[in-house]
Each structure stands twice: as structure tokens, then as C-alpha cells.
PDB file of C-alpha atoms in Angstrom:
ATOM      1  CA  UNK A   1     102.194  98.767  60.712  1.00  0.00           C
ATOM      2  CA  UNK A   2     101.987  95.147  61.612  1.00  0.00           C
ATOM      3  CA  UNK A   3      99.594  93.484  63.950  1.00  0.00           C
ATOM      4  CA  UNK A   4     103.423  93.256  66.326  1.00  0.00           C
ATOM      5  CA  UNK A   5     104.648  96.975  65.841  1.00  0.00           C
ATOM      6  CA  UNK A   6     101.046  97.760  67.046  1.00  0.00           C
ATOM      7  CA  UNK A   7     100.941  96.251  70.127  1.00  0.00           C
ATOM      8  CA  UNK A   8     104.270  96.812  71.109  1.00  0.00           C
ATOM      9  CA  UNK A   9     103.612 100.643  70.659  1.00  0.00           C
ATOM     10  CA  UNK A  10      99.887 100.488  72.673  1.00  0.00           C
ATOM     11  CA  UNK A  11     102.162  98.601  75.055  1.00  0.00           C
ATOM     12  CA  UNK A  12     104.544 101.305  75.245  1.00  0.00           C
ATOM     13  CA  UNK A  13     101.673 104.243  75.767  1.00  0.00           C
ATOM     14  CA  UNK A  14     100.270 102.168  78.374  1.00  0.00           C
ATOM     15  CA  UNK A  15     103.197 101.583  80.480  1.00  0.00           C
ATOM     16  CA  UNK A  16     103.897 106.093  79.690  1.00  0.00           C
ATOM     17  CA  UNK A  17     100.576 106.639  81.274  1.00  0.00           C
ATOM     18  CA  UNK A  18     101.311 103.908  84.032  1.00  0.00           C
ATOM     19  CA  UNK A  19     104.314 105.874  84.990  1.00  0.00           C
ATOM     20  CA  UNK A  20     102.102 108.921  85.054  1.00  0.00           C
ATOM     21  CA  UNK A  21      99.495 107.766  87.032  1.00  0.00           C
ATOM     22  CA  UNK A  22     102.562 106.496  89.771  1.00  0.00           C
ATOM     23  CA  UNK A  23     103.942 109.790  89.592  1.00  0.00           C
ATOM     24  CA  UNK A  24     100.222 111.622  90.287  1.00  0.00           C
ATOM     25  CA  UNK A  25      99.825 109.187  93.164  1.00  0.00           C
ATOM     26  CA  UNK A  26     102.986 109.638  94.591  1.00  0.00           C
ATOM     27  CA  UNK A  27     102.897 113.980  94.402  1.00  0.00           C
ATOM     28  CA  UNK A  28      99.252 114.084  95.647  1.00  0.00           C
ATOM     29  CA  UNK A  29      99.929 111.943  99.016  1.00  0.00           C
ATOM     30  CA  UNK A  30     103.601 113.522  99.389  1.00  0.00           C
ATOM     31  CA  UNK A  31     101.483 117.099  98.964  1.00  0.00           C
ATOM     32  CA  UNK A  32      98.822 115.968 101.322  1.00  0.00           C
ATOM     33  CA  UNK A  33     101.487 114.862 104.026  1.00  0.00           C
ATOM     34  CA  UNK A  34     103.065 118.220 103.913  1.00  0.00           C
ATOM     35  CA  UNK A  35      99.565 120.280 104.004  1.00  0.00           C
ATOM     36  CA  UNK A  36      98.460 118.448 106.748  1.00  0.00           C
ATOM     37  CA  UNK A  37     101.885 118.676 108.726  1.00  0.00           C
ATOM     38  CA  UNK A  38     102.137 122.642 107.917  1.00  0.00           C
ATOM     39  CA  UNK A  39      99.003 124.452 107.948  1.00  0.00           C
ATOM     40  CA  UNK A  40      96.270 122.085 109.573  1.00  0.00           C
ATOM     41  CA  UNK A  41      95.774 122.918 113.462  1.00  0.00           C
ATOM     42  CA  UNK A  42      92.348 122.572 115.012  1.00  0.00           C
ATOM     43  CA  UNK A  43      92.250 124.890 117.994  1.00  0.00           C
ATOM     44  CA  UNK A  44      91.939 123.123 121.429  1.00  0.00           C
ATOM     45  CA  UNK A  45      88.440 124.980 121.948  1.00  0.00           C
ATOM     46  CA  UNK A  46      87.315 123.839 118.331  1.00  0.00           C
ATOM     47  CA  UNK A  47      85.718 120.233 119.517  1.00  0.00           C
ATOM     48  CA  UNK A  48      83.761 118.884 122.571  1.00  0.00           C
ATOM     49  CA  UNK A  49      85.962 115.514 123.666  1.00  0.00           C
ATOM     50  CA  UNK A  50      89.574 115.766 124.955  1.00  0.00           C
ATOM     51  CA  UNK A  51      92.693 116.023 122.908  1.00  0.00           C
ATOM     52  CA  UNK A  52      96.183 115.340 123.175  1.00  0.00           C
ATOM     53  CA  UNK A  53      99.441 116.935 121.557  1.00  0.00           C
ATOM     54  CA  UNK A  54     101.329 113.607 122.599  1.00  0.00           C
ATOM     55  CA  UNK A  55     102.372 111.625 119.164  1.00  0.00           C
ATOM     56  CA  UNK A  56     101.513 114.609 117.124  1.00  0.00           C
ATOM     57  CA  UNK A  57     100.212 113.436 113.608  1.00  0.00           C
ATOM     58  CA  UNK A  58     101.535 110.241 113.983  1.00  0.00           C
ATOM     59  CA  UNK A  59      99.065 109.169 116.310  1.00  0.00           C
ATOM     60  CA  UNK A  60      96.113 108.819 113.503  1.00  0.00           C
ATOM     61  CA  UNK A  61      96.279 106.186 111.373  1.00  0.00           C
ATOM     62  CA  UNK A  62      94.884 108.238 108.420  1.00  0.00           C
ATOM     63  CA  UNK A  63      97.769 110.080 108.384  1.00  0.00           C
ATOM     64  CA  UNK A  64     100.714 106.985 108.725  1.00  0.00           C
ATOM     65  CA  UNK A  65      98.262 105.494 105.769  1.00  0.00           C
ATOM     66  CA  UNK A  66      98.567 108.760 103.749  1.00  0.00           C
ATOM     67  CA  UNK A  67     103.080 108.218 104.052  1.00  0.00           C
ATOM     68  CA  UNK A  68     102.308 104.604 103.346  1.00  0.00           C
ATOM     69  CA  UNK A  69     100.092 105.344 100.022  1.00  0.00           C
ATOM     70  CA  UNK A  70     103.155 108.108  99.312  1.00  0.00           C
ATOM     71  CA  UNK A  71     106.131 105.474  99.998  1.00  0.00           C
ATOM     72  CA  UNK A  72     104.010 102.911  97.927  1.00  0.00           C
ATOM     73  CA  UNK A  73     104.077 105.171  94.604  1.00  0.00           C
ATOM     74  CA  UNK A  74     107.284 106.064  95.131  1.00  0.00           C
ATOM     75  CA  UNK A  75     108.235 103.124  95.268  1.00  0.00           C
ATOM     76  CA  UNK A  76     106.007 102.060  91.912  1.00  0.00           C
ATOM     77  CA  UNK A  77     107.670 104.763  90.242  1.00  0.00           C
ATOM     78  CA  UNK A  78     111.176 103.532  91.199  1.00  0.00           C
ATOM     79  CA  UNK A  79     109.839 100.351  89.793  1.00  0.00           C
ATOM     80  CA  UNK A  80     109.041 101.685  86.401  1.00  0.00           C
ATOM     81  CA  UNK A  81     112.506 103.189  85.969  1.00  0.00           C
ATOM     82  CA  UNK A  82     114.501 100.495  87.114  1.00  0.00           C
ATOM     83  CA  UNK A  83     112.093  97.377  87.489  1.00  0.00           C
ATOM     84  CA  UNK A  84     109.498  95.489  85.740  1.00  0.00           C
ATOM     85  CA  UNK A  85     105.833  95.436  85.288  1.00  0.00           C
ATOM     86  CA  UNK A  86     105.818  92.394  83.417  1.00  0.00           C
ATOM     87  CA  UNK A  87     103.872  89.446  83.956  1.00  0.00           C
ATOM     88  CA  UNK A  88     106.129  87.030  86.147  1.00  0.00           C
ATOM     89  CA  UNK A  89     105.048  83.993  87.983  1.00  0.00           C
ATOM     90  CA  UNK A  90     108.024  83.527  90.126  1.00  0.00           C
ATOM     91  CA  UNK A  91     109.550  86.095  92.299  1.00  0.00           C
ATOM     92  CA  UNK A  92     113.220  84.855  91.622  1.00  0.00           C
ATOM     93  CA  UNK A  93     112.914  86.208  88.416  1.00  0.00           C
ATOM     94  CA  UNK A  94     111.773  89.514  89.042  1.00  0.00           C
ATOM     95  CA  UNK A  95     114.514  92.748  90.579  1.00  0.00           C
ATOM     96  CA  UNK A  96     114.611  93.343  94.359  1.00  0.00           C
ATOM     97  CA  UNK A  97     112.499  96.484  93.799  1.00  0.00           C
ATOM     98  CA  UNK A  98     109.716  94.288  92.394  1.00  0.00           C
ATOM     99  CA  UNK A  99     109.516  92.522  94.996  1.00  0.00           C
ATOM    100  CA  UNK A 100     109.482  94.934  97.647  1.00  0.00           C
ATOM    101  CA  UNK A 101     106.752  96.730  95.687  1.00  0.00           C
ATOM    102  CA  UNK A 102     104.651  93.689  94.943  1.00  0.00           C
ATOM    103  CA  UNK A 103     104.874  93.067  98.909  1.00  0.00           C
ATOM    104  CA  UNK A 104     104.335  96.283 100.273  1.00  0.00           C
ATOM    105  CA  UNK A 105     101.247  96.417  98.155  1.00  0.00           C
ATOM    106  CA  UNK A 106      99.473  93.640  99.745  1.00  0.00           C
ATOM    107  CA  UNK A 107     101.034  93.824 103.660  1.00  0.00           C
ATOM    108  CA  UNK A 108     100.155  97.590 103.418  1.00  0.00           C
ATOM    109  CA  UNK A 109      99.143  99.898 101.061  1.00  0.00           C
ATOM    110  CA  UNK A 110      95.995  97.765 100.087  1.00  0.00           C
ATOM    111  CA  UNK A 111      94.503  96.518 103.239  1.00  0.00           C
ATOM    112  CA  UNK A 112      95.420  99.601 105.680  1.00  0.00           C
ATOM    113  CA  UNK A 113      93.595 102.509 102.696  1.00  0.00           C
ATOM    114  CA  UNK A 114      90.802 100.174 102.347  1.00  0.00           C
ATOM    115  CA  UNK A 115      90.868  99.843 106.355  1.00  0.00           C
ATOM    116  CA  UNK A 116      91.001 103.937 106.756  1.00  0.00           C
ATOM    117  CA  UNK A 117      88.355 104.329 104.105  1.00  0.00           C
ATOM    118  CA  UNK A 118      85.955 102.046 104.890  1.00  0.00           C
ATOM    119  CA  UNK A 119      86.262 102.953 108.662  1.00  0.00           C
ATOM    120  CA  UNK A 120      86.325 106.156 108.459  1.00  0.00           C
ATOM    121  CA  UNK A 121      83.172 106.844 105.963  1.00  0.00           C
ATOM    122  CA  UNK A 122      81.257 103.785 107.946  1.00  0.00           C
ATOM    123  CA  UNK A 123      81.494 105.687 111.544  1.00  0.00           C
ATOM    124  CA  UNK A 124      81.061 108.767 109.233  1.00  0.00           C
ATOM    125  CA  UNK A 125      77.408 107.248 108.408  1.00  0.00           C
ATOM    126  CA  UNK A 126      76.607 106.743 111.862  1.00  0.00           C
ATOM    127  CA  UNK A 127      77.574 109.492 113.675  1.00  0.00           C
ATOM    128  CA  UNK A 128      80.296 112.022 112.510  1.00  0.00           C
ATOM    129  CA  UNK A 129      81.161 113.296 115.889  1.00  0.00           C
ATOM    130  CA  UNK A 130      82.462 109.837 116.834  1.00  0.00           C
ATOM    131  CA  UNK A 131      85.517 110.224 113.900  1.00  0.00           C
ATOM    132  CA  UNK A 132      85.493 113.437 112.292  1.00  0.00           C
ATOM    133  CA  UNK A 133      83.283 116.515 114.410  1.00  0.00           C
ATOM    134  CA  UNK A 134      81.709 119.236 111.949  1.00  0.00           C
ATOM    135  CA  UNK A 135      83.416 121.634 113.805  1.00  0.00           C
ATOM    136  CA  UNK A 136      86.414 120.564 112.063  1.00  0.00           C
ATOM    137  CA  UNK A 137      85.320 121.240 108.976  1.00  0.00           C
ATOM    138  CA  UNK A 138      86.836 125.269 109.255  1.00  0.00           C
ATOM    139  CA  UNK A 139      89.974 123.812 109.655  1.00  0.00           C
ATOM    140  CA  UNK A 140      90.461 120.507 107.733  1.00  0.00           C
ATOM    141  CA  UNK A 141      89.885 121.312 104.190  1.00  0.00           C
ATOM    142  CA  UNK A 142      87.385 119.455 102.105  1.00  0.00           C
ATOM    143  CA  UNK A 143      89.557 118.292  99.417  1.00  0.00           C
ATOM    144  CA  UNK A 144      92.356 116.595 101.955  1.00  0.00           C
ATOM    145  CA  UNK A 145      89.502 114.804 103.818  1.00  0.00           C
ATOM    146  CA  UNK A 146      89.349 113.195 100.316  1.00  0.00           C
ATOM    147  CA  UNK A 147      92.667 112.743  99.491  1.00  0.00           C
ATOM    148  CA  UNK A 148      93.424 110.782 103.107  1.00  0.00           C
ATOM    149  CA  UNK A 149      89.745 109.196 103.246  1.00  0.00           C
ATOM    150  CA  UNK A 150      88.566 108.460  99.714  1.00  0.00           C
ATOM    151  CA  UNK A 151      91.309 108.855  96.768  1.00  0.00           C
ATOM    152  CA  UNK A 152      93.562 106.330  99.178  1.00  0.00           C
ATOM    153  CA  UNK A 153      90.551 103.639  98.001  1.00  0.00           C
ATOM    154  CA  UNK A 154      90.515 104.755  94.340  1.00  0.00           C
ATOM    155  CA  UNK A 155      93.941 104.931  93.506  1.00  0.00           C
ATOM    156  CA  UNK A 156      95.182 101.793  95.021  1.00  0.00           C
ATOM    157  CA  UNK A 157      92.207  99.902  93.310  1.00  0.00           C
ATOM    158  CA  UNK A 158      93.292 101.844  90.183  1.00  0.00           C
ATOM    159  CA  UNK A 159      96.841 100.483  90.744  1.00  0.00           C
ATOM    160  CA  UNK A 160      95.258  97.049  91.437  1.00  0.00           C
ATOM    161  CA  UNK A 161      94.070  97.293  87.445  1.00  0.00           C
ATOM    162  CA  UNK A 162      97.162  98.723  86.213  1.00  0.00           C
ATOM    163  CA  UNK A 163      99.814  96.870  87.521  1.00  0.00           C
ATOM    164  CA  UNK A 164     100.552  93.397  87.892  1.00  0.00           C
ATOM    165  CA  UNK A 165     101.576  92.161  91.070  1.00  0.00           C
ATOM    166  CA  UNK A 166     102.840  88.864  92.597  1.00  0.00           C
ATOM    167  CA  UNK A 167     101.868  88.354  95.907  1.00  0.00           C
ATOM    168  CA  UNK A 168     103.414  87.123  98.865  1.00  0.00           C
ATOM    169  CA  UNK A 169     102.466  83.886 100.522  1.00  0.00           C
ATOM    170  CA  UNK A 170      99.990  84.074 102.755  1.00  0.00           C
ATOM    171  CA  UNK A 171     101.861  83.905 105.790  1.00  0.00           C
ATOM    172  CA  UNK A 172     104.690  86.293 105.105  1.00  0.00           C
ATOM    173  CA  UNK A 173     102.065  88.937 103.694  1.00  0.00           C
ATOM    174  CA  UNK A 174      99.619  88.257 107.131  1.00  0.00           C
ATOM    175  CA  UNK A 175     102.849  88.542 109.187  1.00  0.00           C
ATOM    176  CA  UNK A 176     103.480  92.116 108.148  1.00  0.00           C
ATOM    177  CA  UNK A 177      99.926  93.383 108.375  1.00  0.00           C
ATOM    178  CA  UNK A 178      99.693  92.238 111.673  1.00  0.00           C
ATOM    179  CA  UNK A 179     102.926  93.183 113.392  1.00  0.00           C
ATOM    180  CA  UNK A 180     101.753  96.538 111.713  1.00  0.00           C
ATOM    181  CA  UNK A 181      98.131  96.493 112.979  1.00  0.00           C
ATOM    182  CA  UNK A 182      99.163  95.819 116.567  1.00  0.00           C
ATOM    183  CA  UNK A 183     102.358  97.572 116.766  1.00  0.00           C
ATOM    184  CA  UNK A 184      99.361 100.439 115.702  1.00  0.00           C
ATOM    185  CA  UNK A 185      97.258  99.157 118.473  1.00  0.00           C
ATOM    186  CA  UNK A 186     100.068  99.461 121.316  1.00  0.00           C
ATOM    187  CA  UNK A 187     100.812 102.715 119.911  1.00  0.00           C
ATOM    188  CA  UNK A 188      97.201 103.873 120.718  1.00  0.00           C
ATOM    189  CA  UNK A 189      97.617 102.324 124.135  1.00  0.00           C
ATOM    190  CA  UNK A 190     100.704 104.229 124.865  1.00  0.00           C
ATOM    191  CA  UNK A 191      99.088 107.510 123.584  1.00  0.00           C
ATOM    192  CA  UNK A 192      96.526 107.012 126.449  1.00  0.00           C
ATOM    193  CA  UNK A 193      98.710 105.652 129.445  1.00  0.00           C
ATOM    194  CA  UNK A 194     100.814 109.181 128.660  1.00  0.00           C
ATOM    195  CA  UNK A 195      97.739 111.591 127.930  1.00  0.00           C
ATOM    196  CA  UNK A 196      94.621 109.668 129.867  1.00  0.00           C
ATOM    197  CA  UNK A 197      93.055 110.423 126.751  1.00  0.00           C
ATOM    198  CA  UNK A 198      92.380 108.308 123.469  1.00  0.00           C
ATOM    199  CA  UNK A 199      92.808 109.786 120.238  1.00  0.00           C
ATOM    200  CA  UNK A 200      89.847 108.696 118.682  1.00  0.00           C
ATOM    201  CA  UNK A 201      86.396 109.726 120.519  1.00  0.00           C
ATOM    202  CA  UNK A 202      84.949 106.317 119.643  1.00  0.00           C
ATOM    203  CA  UNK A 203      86.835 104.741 122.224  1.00  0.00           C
ATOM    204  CA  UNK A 204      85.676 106.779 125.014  1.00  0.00           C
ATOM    205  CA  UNK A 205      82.286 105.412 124.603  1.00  0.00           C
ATOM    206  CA  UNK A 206      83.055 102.389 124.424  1.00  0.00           C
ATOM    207  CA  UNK A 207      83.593 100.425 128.208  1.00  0.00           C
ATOM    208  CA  UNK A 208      86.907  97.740 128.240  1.00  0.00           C
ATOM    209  CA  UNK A 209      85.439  94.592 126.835  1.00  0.00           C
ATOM    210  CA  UNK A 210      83.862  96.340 124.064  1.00  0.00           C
ATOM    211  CA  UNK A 211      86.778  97.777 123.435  1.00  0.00           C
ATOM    212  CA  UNK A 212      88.682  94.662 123.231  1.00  0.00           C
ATOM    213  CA  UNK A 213      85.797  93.645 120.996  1.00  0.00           C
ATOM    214  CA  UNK A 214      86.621  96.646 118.711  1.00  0.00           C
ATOM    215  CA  UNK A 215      90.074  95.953 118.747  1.00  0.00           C
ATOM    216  CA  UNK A 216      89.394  92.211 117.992  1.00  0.00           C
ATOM    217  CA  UNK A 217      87.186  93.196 114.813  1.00  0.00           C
ATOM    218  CA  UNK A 218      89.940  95.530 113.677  1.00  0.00           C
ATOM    219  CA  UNK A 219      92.545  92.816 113.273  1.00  0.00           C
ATOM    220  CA  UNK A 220      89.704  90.389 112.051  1.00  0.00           C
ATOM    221  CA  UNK A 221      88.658  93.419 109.183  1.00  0.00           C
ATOM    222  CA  UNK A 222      92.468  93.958 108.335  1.00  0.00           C
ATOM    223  CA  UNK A 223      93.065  90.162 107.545  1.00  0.00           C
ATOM    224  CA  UNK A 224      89.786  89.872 105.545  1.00  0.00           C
ATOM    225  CA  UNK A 225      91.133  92.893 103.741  1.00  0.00           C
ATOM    226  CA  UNK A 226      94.033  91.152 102.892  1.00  0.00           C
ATOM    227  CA  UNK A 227      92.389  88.411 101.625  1.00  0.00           C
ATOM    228  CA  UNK A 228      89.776  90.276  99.798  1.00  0.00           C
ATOM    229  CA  UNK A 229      92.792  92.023  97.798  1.00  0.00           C
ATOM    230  CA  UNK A 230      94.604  88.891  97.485  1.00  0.00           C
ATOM    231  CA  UNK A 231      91.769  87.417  95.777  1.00  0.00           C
ATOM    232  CA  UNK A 232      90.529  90.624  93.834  1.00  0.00           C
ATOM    233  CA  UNK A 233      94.206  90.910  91.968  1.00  0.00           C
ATOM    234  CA  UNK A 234      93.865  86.870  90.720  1.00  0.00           C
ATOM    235  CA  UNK A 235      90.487  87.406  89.434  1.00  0.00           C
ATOM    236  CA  UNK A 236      91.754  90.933  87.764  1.00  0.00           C
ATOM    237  CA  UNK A 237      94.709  88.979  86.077  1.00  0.00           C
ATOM    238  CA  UNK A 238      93.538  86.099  85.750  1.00  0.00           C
ATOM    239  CA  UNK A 239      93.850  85.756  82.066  1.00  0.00           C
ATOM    240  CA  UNK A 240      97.198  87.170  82.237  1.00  0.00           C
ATOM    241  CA  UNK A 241      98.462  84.339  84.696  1.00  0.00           C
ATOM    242  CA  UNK A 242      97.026  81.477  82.495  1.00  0.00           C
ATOM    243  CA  UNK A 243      98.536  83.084  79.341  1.00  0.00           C
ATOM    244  CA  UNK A 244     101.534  83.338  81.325  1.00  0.00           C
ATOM    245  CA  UNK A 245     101.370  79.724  82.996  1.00  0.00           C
ATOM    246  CA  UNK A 246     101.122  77.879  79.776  1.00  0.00           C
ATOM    247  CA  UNK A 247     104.165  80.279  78.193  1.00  0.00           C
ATOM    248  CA  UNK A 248     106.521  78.934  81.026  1.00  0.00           C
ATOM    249  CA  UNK A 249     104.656  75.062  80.546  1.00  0.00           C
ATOM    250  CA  UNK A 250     106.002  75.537  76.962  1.00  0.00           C
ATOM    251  CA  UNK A 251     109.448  76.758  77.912  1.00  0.00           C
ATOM    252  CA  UNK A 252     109.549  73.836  80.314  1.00  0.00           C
ATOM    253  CA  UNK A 253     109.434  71.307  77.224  1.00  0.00           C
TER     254      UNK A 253
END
């Protein structure tokens, strides 16, 4: 077999298990969605501070980040069948689906899992009761606090190795993150002019400017995020994009 037939075929297998690891992704978060909707309910009388029924699920950001994780792979897999994963340097030259994917990627799916994670297992550290009370535990199964809290971190980063993305210009990807990270943020505030209650414990500690503070560093963390994954995925392909860079400098002559 020639030095050609060979890599076309390892690039073949590669892009087979690509596919499979999209369609993993996509079953585990659509499977954690559904658990959490259907059979997880933690009894009023189950934890200490104040809850509300107001916004059901939709109110926690782990769980909007859990159908953004499952619409992101869904949409990778969509992007296998009828898209590229090709090394392009210009987004003109790529299908619509592409570029949606390669977009909601960065604006989402990376910064808001890393946001969750990183959150969630920081406050975790310092006190548990503040984000996630033991007394949970008996009904939040072990293996969906990892799904929504930890496998949302290693499968995108896994994705960030597998799959080459183009990313949006700065502006247009810090646009969406933002409208999404304070549309989240007014969502939070409507939750408590309805209830008189916030929905995550934290924030009852915390007196107004400090939680203006908090909210402040929130947006501040997102953005870095975005930057952080903006910069991660050049150094990642970075050989790929020069390789690629001097094929179109060639086609140019």
C-alpha cells in the first residue's frame, strides 16, 4: 500500500471514530437532560436555604449548559454527515453548518462548560453547601453530577483536539457570549423579583455590591474563557494552519 493509500485510509478511521465520539457526546448530554428532567426531585425539606419551583430546571445554568453541550454534538454530528472537518482558512469556503458549528463552539459550548466546571468544582472546594449541599447527594446521582460538572470540560477539550475549527472574529464571538451571559444574569434577577429567593445559595450571602462584584467577575471569567479557548485551538492547530496557509500561498501563484 503506498505511503498515499495509507494515509488516506488512517484519515478515514480517524474521521469514523470522530463521528463516534460526536455521536457519544451528543447521547450522553441528550440522556442526562432527560434523567435530570424525569426522575431528579430534591424534596423541599431535603436542604437548609430556600427554594423556588419558579423557572423549573431552566433556572440553573448547569442544566441550559448540559442542552447547549447536547445541541453542540448534534450539531458536530450533522456536520460530519453533511459538512466538513477539513482544514479551511476562510469561512466562505466552508457549508453553512460549518459555520454555525465552528461558532457555536467558541460563543458557547466552550466558554459556558468551562464556566460551569470550573465554578462549580471551585465553590465545591470551598464550601459545598454554598453550590451543591450533601444532602443532595440521595437524590442527585453521582454519575450525572459528572456528566453536567466534569465530562462537559473533558469532552469539549476532547473536541478541541479532534476537530478543527475556524473561529469567529473576536467581536461577533464576544457578542454572543455576552448577550448570553447577561440575558442569564437578568434571568436570575427575574427568578428572585418573582420568588424573593435566589437560586443559588451563594448569593444570599453575599450583600448588593458584592454581588455586583460577583456578577462583574462572572462576565470578566466568561470573556477570559473565550479567549483562553480562542488561543488554546491556534496553538492545538497550529501546524495545521501553516501547512494550510502556505497550500493557499501556492494556489495564489
Amino acid at each position: 500500500m503506498s505511503k498515499k493509500a495509507t494515509n488516506t485510509w488512517n484519515r478515514g478511521i480517524f474521521l469514523a471514530l470522530v463521528k463516534l465520539f460526536h455521536f457519544i457526546a451528543a447521547v450522553q448530554f441528550i440522556y442526562s437532560i432527560f434523567y435530570d428532567w424525569t426522575y431528579v426531585y430534591v424534596p423541599e425539606k431535603a436542604i437548609k436555604h430556600n427554594r423556588t419551583t419558579f423557572g423549573g430546571k431552566f433556572k440553573y445554568l448547569t442544566f441550559l449548559d448540559a442542552i447547549i453541550q447536547a445541541t453542540y454534538f448534534i450539531i458536530a454530528l450533522l456536520n460530519d454527515v453533511a459538512g466538513t472537518n477539513e482544514v479551511v482558512l476562510k469561512s466562505s469556503k466552508v457549508p453553512l453548518i460549518r459555520k454555525f458549528k465552528d461558532y457555536f463552539f467558541a460563543a458557547f459550548a466552550f466558554p459556558v462548560a468551562f464556566n460551569v466546571g470550573i465554578t462549580f468544582w471551585g465553590l465545591y472546594a470551598v464550601d459545598r453547601e454554598l453550590v451543591f449541599p450533601k444532602a443532595i447527594d440521595a437524590f442527585f446521582p453521582n454519575w450525572l453530577n459528572h456528566i453536567m460538572h466534569t465530562n462537559i470540560m473533558i469532552f469539549i477539550v476532547l473536541e478541541l483536539f479532534t476537530s478543527f475549527r475556524l473561529y469567529p472574529s473576536r467581536k461577533a464571538g464576544l457578542a454572543g457570549l455576552s448577550i448570553f451571559m447577561a440575558a442569564y444574569l437578568g434571568w436570575l434577577h427575574v427568578i428572585k423579583y418573582k420568588s424573593n429567593i435566589w437560586v443559588y445559595p451563594i448569593l444570599e450571602v453575599l450583600n448588593l455590591p458584592q454581588r455586583l462584584v460577583f456578577f462583574a467577575l462572572s462576565l470578566v471569567f466568561s470573556i477570559g474563557l473565550y479567549i483562553f479557548g480562542e488561543f488554546f485551538n491556534e496553538q492545538i492547530w497550529v501546524k495545521e494552519i501553516k501547512q494550510a496557509t502556505k497550500h493557499e500561498s501556492k494556489k495564489a501563484h
